[in-house]
Amino acid sequence: MVDEALSAGAVARRLGVAVTTLRTWHQRYGLGPSEHIPGHHRRYTPADLARLEIMRRLTAEGVSPAEAARWARQAPDPTPNGSGTVGSARSHPTRRDGGGTIPVGRAGPAARGLARAAMRLDAAAISETIAHALAAGGVIATWEGLLRPVLAGIGERHAATAGLIEVEHLVSRSVSEALAAASRANVPTGPARILLSCADEEQHTLPLEALAAALAEAGVSYRMLGARVPVGALVEAVNRTGPAAVVLWSHTRATADPAQLSALLAAPRRPLLVLAAGPGWRADTLPAGVVRPVDLAEAVSLSAAVRDSLNQSRRD
Ligand code: B12
């Protein structure tokens, strides 16, 4: 085995990748050399090389590194004592995805990789892909470039086939977990001046969870009431906590009763800003004084601005 083992430089040349890329694949995805002779640098065995070949091929095809690494790690050992063939057609991702696809429009390779992982119900790859994107690009870019296209694609496919409910639930849960982890990683200090809530009977919480994580990333404290908040409970929360802004999410017409917004405007501790967010609201039915953000970035910047103006007025 020692004779067959290769140095990092030799492996890099064979694969046509940089040695720094090999190092990244080792550190981030655990695809490192397994041969270790005391007193020498670690060496890559034929099995290591075969895994790296899968990694190189899949990343070249546009699969995200996290997903490619997962396939590479799962590949059986090709050596005579191993159990199978690494890199054969059997280990290609598209063979295990149930045969369908989630349309992601013009979104990039990471979204296509996430869509494929979702079709395979591959929870680990889904989580890894989302966590990697959050770490690399932050919440807003991950929402717009990765999560939103895949969620919209799942909705489209569901509308066309009435299927994919299991995919929708697994992806929703993975997105929630990843966004919660991102929020926990950036807990802002200072009083929570932004109240986030879903409209009554509204169960679509993911966009609000994205907003929570983006606010945390921007250092803005918030309080999250989550799904299905009856209007009485919402007004009670406003009166008890006196937020500068309330973001009320409605995803469908069925939950977009403008009376909820009017109740906020009439609350004894009326917030400075009431945001009606989500595709459920109809612009022509919103009470005067309610603002409708166009996207996540605008919801973050409006919330941050109103928090700053309240803090400023309290200092003056
Ligand atoms: C995941 C999902 C679920 C999950 C939600 C899990 C969770 N924790 O959130 C579950 C399984 C619970 C669910 C339930 C239902 N769902 Co659903 N769901 C979805 C799905 C696939 C993604 C939702 C999402 O997060 N979208 C986020 C992005 C993709 O939405 P968007 O519209 O592009 O949003 C943009 C704008 O709102 C704008 N924006 C403007 N202001 C702001 C502010 C902020 C802060 C942000 C972030 C964005 C923003 O930017 C957004 C993009 O960033 C959608 C498909 C879709 N297209 O949304 C269906 C979808 C919304 N659901 C649908 C339906 C019908 C239902 C159910 C009624 C199904 C049922 N029969 O039980 C229930 C509703 C229950 C209820 N009363 O709420 C339909 C709604 C049809 C309609 N227009 O009325 C959709 C469109 C699917 C479909 N095509 O049929 N669902």
Short mmCIF file of C-alpha atoms and ligand atoms in Angstrom, two decimals:
data_model
loop_
_atom_site.label_atom_id
_atom_site.label_comp_id
_atom_site.label_asym_id
_atom_site.label_seq_id
_atom_site.Cartn_x
_atom_site.Cartn_y
_atom_site.Cartn_z
CA MET A 1 0.00 0.00 0.00
CA VAL A 2 2.86 2.38 0.85
CA ASP A 3 4.24 2.07 -2.70
CA GLU A 4 0.90 2.99 -4.24
CA ALA A 5 0.27 5.94 -1.90
CA LEU A 6 0.67 9.39 -3.42
CA SER A 7 1.75 12.78 -2.17
CA ALA A 8 -0.63 15.77 -2.28
CA GLY A 9 1.32 17.23 -5.21
CA ALA A 10 1.02 14.01 -7.22
CA VAL A 11 -2.72 13.75 -6.53
CA ALA A 12 -3.25 17.40 -7.47
CA ARG A 13 -1.47 16.85 -10.79
CA ARG A 14 -3.45 13.70 -11.56
CA LEU A 15 -6.75 15.39 -10.87
CA GLY A 16 -5.84 18.73 -12.39
CA VAL A 17 -6.69 20.72 -9.28
CA ALA A 18 -4.59 22.99 -7.05
CA VAL A 19 -2.97 21.63 -3.90
CA THR A 20 -4.87 24.33 -1.96
CA THR A 21 -8.13 22.87 -3.32
CA LEU A 22 -7.10 19.45 -2.00
CA ARG A 23 -6.37 21.03 1.37
CA THR A 24 -9.82 22.69 1.41
CA TRP A 25 -11.53 19.42 0.49
CA HIS A 26 -9.61 17.76 3.32
CA GLN A 27 -10.33 20.42 5.96
CA ARG A 28 -13.94 21.19 5.04
CA TYR A 29 -15.21 17.87 3.80
CA GLY A 30 -12.93 15.27 5.39
CA LEU A 31 -11.61 14.01 2.03
CA GLY A 32 -8.01 13.75 3.14
CA PRO A 33 -5.15 11.28 2.87
CA SER A 34 -5.67 8.22 5.04
CA GLU A 35 -2.21 6.60 4.82
CA HIS A 36 -0.06 7.63 7.74
CA ILE A 37 3.49 6.44 8.26
CA PRO A 38 5.07 7.88 11.42
CA GLY A 39 7.60 10.59 10.61
CA HIS A 40 6.26 11.16 7.07
CA HIS A 41 3.64 13.37 5.47
CA ARG A 42 0.27 11.71 5.10
CA ARG A 43 -0.20 9.99 1.73
CA TYR A 44 -3.24 9.46 -0.46
CA THR A 45 -4.22 5.82 -1.04
CA PRO A 46 -5.96 4.60 -4.25
CA ALA A 47 -9.28 4.70 -2.35
CA ASP A 48 -8.62 8.35 -1.34
CA LEU A 49 -7.78 9.15 -4.95
CA ALA A 50 -10.97 7.50 -6.23
CA ARG A 51 -13.06 9.56 -3.78
CA LEU A 52 -11.31 12.73 -4.90
CA GLU A 53 -11.96 11.85 -8.54
CA ILE A 54 -15.69 11.76 -7.75
CA MET A 55 -15.36 15.07 -5.93
CA ARG A 56 -13.62 16.66 -8.91
CA ARG A 57 -16.07 15.28 -11.46
CA LEU A 58 -19.19 16.31 -9.56
CA THR A 59 -17.96 19.81 -8.70
CA ALA A 60 -17.00 20.26 -12.37
CA GLU A 61 -20.59 19.29 -13.26
CA GLY A 62 -21.89 22.06 -11.01
CA VAL A 63 -22.80 20.03 -7.92
CA SER A 64 -22.09 21.98 -4.71
CA PRO A 65 -18.86 20.93 -2.94
CA ALA A 66 -20.81 19.86 0.15
CA GLU A 67 -23.06 17.57 -1.87
CA ALA A 68 -20.22 16.29 -4.05
CA ALA A 69 -18.22 15.44 -0.91
CA ARG A 70 -21.13 13.54 0.47
CA TRP A 71 -21.32 11.39 -2.64
CA ALA A 72 -17.57 10.95 -2.62
CA ARG A 73 -17.55 9.81 1.01
CA GLN A 74 -20.35 7.33 0.38
CA ALA A 75 -18.55 5.69 -2.53
CA PRO A 76 -17.48 2.12 -1.85
CA ASP A 77 -13.78 1.27 -1.69
CA PRO A 78 -12.53 0.21 -5.18
CA THR A 79 -9.42 -1.65 -4.04
CA PRO A 80 -9.32 -5.47 -4.23
CA ASN A 81 -10.25 -5.78 -0.57
CA GLY A 82 -12.91 -3.10 -0.92
CA SER A 83 -16.54 -3.67 -1.71
CA GLY A 84 -17.22 -2.08 -5.10
CA THR A 85 -16.46 0.45 -7.78
CA VAL A 86 -16.01 4.08 -6.95
CA GLY A 87 -17.16 6.51 -9.58
CA SER A 88 -19.27 4.07 -11.57
CA ALA A 89 -22.67 5.04 -12.90
CA ARG A 90 -24.15 3.58 -9.71
CA SER A 91 -22.76 6.42 -7.65
CA HIS A 92 -24.04 9.26 -9.84
CA PRO A 93 -26.47 11.49 -7.93
CA THR A 94 -29.11 11.68 -10.62
CA ARG A 95 -29.68 7.92 -10.37
CA ARG A 96 -31.10 8.10 -6.86
CA ASP A 97 -33.36 11.13 -6.97
CA GLY A 98 -36.62 9.36 -7.65
CA GLY A 99 -36.56 10.40 -11.29
CA GLY A 100 -38.04 13.90 -10.99
CA THR A 101 -36.61 17.37 -10.72
CA ILE A 102 -37.45 20.60 -8.93
CA PRO A 103 -37.31 23.57 -11.32
CA VAL A 104 -35.02 26.31 -10.02
CA GLY A 105 -35.10 28.69 -12.99
CA ARG A 106 -31.87 30.59 -13.47
CA ALA A 107 -30.55 29.88 -9.98
CA GLY A 108 -26.96 28.63 -9.80
CA PRO A 109 -25.34 25.23 -9.24
CA ALA A 110 -25.85 25.31 -5.47
CA ALA A 111 -29.63 25.59 -5.94
CA ARG A 112 -29.57 22.76 -8.46
CA GLY A 113 -27.54 20.68 -6.00
CA LEU A 114 -29.99 21.47 -3.19
CA ALA A 115 -32.93 20.57 -5.44
CA ARG A 116 -31.34 17.22 -6.24
CA ALA A 117 -30.56 16.53 -2.58
CA ALA A 118 -34.17 17.41 -1.76
CA MET A 119 -35.50 14.95 -4.35
CA ARG A 120 -33.31 12.22 -2.80
CA LEU A 121 -34.61 13.20 0.67
CA ASP A 122 -30.94 13.45 1.62
CA ALA A 123 -31.25 15.41 4.86
CA ALA A 124 -27.52 15.59 5.54
CA ALA A 125 -26.70 16.99 2.09
CA ILE A 126 -29.59 19.47 2.33
CA SER A 127 -28.33 20.77 5.68
CA GLU A 128 -24.71 20.87 4.57
CA THR A 129 -25.54 22.81 1.41
CA ILE A 130 -27.59 25.39 3.31
CA ALA A 131 -25.04 25.74 6.13
CA HIS A 132 -22.24 26.17 3.61
CA ALA A 133 -24.13 28.88 1.72
CA LEU A 134 -24.99 30.73 4.94
CA ALA A 135 -21.37 30.66 6.07
CA ALA A 136 -20.07 31.74 2.66
CA GLY A 137 -22.61 34.36 1.60
CA GLY A 138 -24.77 35.34 4.56
CA VAL A 139 -28.53 35.14 5.05
CA ILE A 140 -29.88 37.45 2.32
CA ALA A 141 -27.77 35.96 -0.47
CA THR A 142 -28.61 32.42 0.70
CA TRP A 143 -32.32 33.20 0.81
CA GLU A 144 -32.45 34.85 -2.59
CA GLY A 145 -29.98 32.65 -4.46
CA LEU A 146 -30.56 29.24 -2.90
CA LEU A 147 -33.59 28.85 -0.62
CA ARG A 148 -36.18 30.95 -2.41
CA PRO A 149 -35.66 29.34 -5.85
CA VAL A 150 -35.82 25.83 -4.40
CA LEU A 151 -38.89 26.59 -2.25
CA ALA A 152 -40.66 28.21 -5.19
CA GLY A 153 -39.68 25.21 -7.37
CA ILE A 154 -41.11 22.79 -4.82
CA GLY A 155 -44.33 24.83 -4.78
CA GLU A 156 -44.49 24.80 -8.58
CA ARG A 157 -43.92 21.06 -8.80
CA HIS A 158 -46.46 20.43 -6.04
CA ALA A 159 -49.04 22.58 -7.79
CA ALA A 160 -48.49 20.60 -11.01
CA THR A 161 -48.41 17.08 -9.57
CA ALA A 162 -49.98 17.29 -6.07
CA GLY A 163 -46.86 15.36 -4.95
CA LEU A 164 -43.63 16.23 -3.18
CA ILE A 165 -45.21 16.92 0.19
CA GLU A 166 -42.52 14.82 1.90
CA VAL A 167 -39.84 16.84 0.08
CA GLU A 168 -41.54 20.10 1.09
CA HIS A 169 -41.64 19.07 4.74
CA LEU A 170 -38.04 17.84 4.89
CA VAL A 171 -36.70 20.93 3.15
CA SER A 172 -38.82 23.24 5.33
CA ARG A 173 -37.50 21.63 8.46
CA SER A 174 -33.89 21.77 7.27
CA VAL A 175 -34.27 25.44 6.30
CA SER A 176 -35.76 26.24 9.72
CA GLU A 177 -32.93 24.48 11.52
CA ALA A 178 -30.23 26.17 9.47
CA LEU A 179 -31.77 29.63 9.90
CA ALA A 180 -32.19 29.06 13.64
CA ALA A 181 -28.54 28.05 13.90
CA ALA A 182 -27.55 31.20 11.99
CA SER A 183 -29.70 33.31 14.36
CA ARG A 184 -28.13 31.67 17.42
CA ALA A 185 -24.66 32.33 16.06
CA ASN A 186 -25.31 36.10 15.98
CA VAL A 187 -27.47 36.94 18.99
CA PRO A 188 -27.63 40.76 19.01
CA THR A 189 -27.47 42.70 22.24
CA GLY A 190 -29.90 45.46 23.20
CA PRO A 191 -33.67 45.49 23.60
CA ALA A 192 -35.79 43.71 20.97
CA ARG A 193 -37.55 46.54 19.14
CA ILE A 194 -38.82 44.49 16.17
CA LEU A 195 -41.75 42.11 16.54
CA LEU A 196 -42.10 39.34 13.93
CA SER A 197 -45.39 37.52 13.59
CA CYS A 198 -47.40 35.45 11.17
CA ALA A 199 -50.99 36.45 10.49
CA ASP A 200 -53.78 34.44 12.07
CA GLU A 201 -53.85 30.85 10.71
CA GLU A 202 -50.73 31.50 8.63
CA GLN A 203 -48.37 28.51 8.75
CA HIS A 204 -45.75 29.70 6.27
CA THR A 205 -43.02 30.84 8.66
CA LEU A 206 -39.83 30.35 6.62
CA PRO A 207 -39.64 33.89 5.19
CA LEU A 208 -40.03 35.30 8.72
CA GLU A 209 -37.35 32.92 9.95
CA ALA A 210 -35.09 34.22 7.17
CA LEU A 211 -35.86 37.75 8.30
CA ALA A 212 -35.02 36.83 11.90
CA ALA A 213 -31.66 35.37 10.86
CA ALA A 214 -30.91 38.37 8.62
CA LEU A 215 -31.76 40.79 11.44
CA ALA A 216 -29.51 38.86 13.82
CA GLU A 217 -26.73 39.03 11.24
CA ALA A 218 -27.28 42.81 10.98
CA GLY A 219 -27.12 43.12 14.80
CA VAL A 220 -30.83 43.99 15.19
CA SER A 221 -32.67 42.35 18.11
CA TYR A 222 -36.14 40.98 17.46
CA ARG A 223 -38.90 38.97 19.09
CA MET A 224 -40.45 36.16 17.01
CA LEU A 225 -44.01 35.01 17.67
CA GLY A 226 -44.00 32.49 14.80
CA ALA A 227 -46.97 30.82 13.10
CA ARG A 228 -50.74 31.41 13.45
CA VAL A 229 -50.99 34.34 15.82
CA PRO A 230 -54.58 35.43 16.56
CA VAL A 231 -55.02 39.19 16.30
CA GLY A 232 -55.86 39.56 20.02
CA ALA A 233 -52.58 37.86 20.98
CA LEU A 234 -50.65 40.03 18.54
CA VAL A 235 -52.07 43.26 19.99
CA GLU A 236 -51.39 41.96 23.50
CA ALA A 237 -47.74 41.33 22.57
CA VAL A 238 -47.47 44.85 21.12
CA ASN A 239 -48.94 46.43 24.24
CA ARG A 240 -46.65 44.46 26.50
CA THR A 241 -43.39 44.97 24.60
CA GLY A 242 -43.84 48.32 22.75
CA PRO A 243 -41.95 47.39 19.54
CA ALA A 244 -40.74 50.07 17.12
CA ALA A 245 -41.83 47.91 14.18
CA VAL A 246 -44.11 44.95 13.63
CA VAL A 247 -43.67 42.69 10.61
CA LEU A 248 -46.84 40.72 9.92
CA TRP A 249 -46.39 37.88 7.41
CA SER A 250 -49.19 36.58 5.19
CA HIS A 251 -48.35 34.08 2.46
CA THR A 252 -51.82 33.47 1.04
CA ARG A 253 -54.96 35.51 0.48
CA ALA A 254 -56.78 33.33 3.03
CA THR A 255 -54.73 34.75 5.92
CA ALA A 256 -54.45 38.34 4.67
CA ASP A 257 -57.26 40.00 6.59
CA PRO A 258 -56.37 43.73 6.69
CA ALA A 259 -58.30 44.07 9.97
CA GLN A 260 -55.18 42.60 11.64
CA LEU A 261 -53.15 45.56 10.39
CA SER A 262 -55.84 48.05 11.46
CA ALA A 263 -55.77 46.52 14.95
CA LEU A 264 -52.02 47.15 15.15
CA LEU A 265 -52.46 50.77 14.07
CA ALA A 266 -55.16 51.23 16.74
CA ALA A 267 -53.13 49.60 19.55
CA PRO A 268 -52.50 51.79 22.62
CA ARG A 269 -48.74 51.37 22.06
CA ARG A 270 -48.93 51.80 18.29
CA PRO A 271 -45.62 50.82 16.62
CA LEU A 272 -43.78 53.46 14.57
CA LEU A 273 -43.85 51.12 11.58
CA VAL A 274 -46.23 48.36 10.53
CA LEU A 275 -44.93 46.16 7.71
CA ALA A 276 -47.33 43.95 5.76
CA ALA A 277 -44.93 41.38 4.33
CA GLY A 278 -45.55 38.43 2.03
CA PRO A 279 -47.44 37.63 -1.15
CA GLY A 280 -50.79 37.23 0.65
CA TRP A 281 -51.40 40.98 1.13
CA ARG A 282 -53.13 42.97 -1.60
CA ALA A 283 -51.72 46.46 -1.90
CA ASP A 284 -55.13 48.03 -2.55
CA THR A 285 -56.60 46.71 0.71
CA LEU A 286 -53.88 47.86 3.09
CA PRO A 287 -54.85 50.53 5.66
CA ALA A 288 -53.11 53.89 5.24
CA GLY A 289 -49.79 54.00 7.06
CA VAL A 290 -48.91 50.34 6.47
CA VAL A 291 -45.74 49.70 4.47
CA ARG A 292 -45.25 46.74 2.14
CA PRO A 293 -41.61 45.64 1.64
CA VAL A 294 -40.70 44.17 -1.74
CA ASP A 295 -38.20 41.65 -0.48
CA LEU A 296 -36.10 40.40 2.42
CA ALA A 297 -33.37 43.03 2.02
CA GLU A 298 -35.91 45.84 2.20
CA ALA A 299 -37.60 44.32 5.26
CA VAL A 300 -34.20 44.20 6.99
CA SER A 301 -33.23 47.76 6.11
CA LEU A 302 -36.62 49.22 7.11
CA SER A 303 -36.50 47.38 10.44
CA ALA A 304 -32.93 48.47 11.13
CA ALA A 305 -33.75 52.09 10.23
CA VAL A 306 -36.76 52.28 12.55
CA ARG A 307 -34.79 50.64 15.38
CA ASP A 308 -32.06 53.26 14.90
CA SER A 309 -34.51 56.17 14.84
CA LEU A 310 -36.16 54.96 18.05
CA ASN A 311 -32.82 54.53 19.79
CA GLN A 312 -31.83 58.03 18.60
CA SER A 313 -35.05 59.66 19.87
CA ARG A 314 -34.64 57.93 23.26
CA ARG A 315 -31.10 59.38 23.50
CA ASP A 316 -32.22 62.96 22.53
C1 B12 B 1 -42.89 25.36 2.45
C2 B12 B 1 -44.35 25.53 2.11
C3 B12 B 1 -45.30 25.12 3.05
C4 B12 B 1 -44.91 24.61 4.43
C5 B12 B 1 -44.49 25.83 5.28
C6 B12 B 1 -43.44 25.48 6.30
C7 B12 B 1 -42.97 26.69 7.02
N1 B12 B 1 -42.52 26.48 8.23
O1 B12 B 1 -43.00 27.81 6.52
C8 B12 B 1 -46.24 23.94 4.91
C9 B12 B 1 -46.15 22.46 4.60
C10 B12 B 1 -46.59 24.14 6.37
C11 B12 B 1 -47.25 24.58 3.97
C12 B12 B 1 -48.60 24.57 4.22
C13 B12 B 1 -49.56 25.01 3.30
N2 B12 B 1 -49.34 25.47 2.08
CO1 B12 B 1 -47.60 25.89 1.43
N3 B12 B 1 -45.97 26.24 0.51
C14 B12 B 1 -44.75 26.12 0.88
C15 B12 B 1 -43.82 26.61 -0.24
C16 B12 B 1 -43.25 25.40 -0.97
C17 B12 B 1 -42.68 27.53 0.20
C18 B12 B 1 -43.13 28.69 1.10
C19 B12 B 1 -42.05 29.72 1.24
O2 B12 B 1 -41.36 29.77 2.24
N4 B12 B 1 -41.90 30.56 0.22
C20 B12 B 1 -40.84 31.58 0.19
C21 B12 B 1 -40.75 32.25 -1.19
C22 B12 B 1 -40.38 31.17 -2.19
O3 B12 B 1 -42.01 32.80 -1.50
P1 B12 B 1 -42.28 34.06 -2.47
O4 B12 B 1 -43.73 34.05 -2.76
O5 B12 B 1 -41.38 34.00 -3.62
O6 B12 B 1 -41.95 35.24 -1.53
C23 B12 B 1 -41.38 36.44 -1.97
C24 B12 B 1 -42.18 37.70 -1.62
O7 B12 B 1 -43.01 37.43 -0.56
C25 B12 B 1 -41.10 38.77 -1.35
N5 B12 B 1 -41.17 39.49 -0.07
C26 B12 B 1 -41.90 40.61 0.11
N6 B12 B 1 -41.74 41.06 1.35
C27 B12 B 1 -40.90 40.25 1.99
C28 B12 B 1 -40.44 40.28 3.30
C29 B12 B 1 -39.60 39.27 3.76
C30 B12 B 1 -39.16 39.28 5.18
C31 B12 B 1 -39.24 38.21 2.88
C32 B12 B 1 -38.38 37.09 3.34
C33 B12 B 1 -39.71 38.21 1.56
C34 B12 B 1 -40.55 39.24 1.12
O8 B12 B 1 -39.89 38.08 -1.45
C35 B12 B 1 -40.15 36.67 -1.22
C36 B12 B 1 -38.97 35.86 -1.59
O9 B12 B 1 -37.97 36.24 -0.77
C37 B12 B 1 -44.82 27.44 -1.10
C38 B12 B 1 -44.43 27.70 -2.54
C39 B12 B 1 -44.10 29.20 -2.75
N7 B12 B 1 -43.98 29.61 -3.97
O10 B12 B 1 -43.99 29.97 -1.84
C40 B12 B 1 -46.14 26.70 -0.85
C41 B12 B 1 -47.44 27.49 -0.99
C42 B12 B 1 -47.30 28.90 -0.47
N8 B12 B 1 -48.40 26.71 -0.11
C43 B12 B 1 -49.55 26.66 -0.60
C44 B12 B 1 -50.64 26.02 0.05
C45 B12 B 1 -51.93 25.90 -0.74
C46 B12 B 1 -50.51 25.53 1.35
C47 B12 B 1 -51.62 24.88 2.21
C48 B12 B 1 -52.99 25.55 2.12
C49 B12 B 1 -51.67 23.42 1.81
C50 B12 B 1 -52.78 22.63 2.49
N9 B12 B 1 -53.73 22.25 1.67
O11 B12 B 1 -52.72 22.40 3.67
C51 B12 B 1 -51.01 25.00 3.61
C52 B12 B 1 -51.39 26.37 4.22
C53 B12 B 1 -51.52 26.38 5.64
C54 B12 B 1 -51.73 27.78 6.14
N10 B12 B 1 -52.92 28.10 6.52
O12 B12 B 1 -50.82 28.57 6.17
C55 B12 B 1 -49.69 27.35 -1.96
C56 B12 B 1 -50.42 28.70 -1.84
C57 B12 B 1 -51.33 28.97 -3.02
C58 B12 B 1 -51.95 30.33 -2.85
N11 B12 B 1 -51.39 31.32 -3.50
O13 B12 B 1 -52.90 30.48 -2.13
C59 B12 B 1 -48.19 27.44 -2.40
C60 B12 B 1 -47.86 28.65 -3.30
C61 B12 B 1 -47.85 26.12 -3.13
C62 B12 B 1 -48.63 25.94 -4.43
N12 B12 B 1 -48.10 26.36 -5.55
O14 B12 B 1 -49.69 25.39 -4.41
N13 B12 B 1 -46.68 25.10 2.91
#
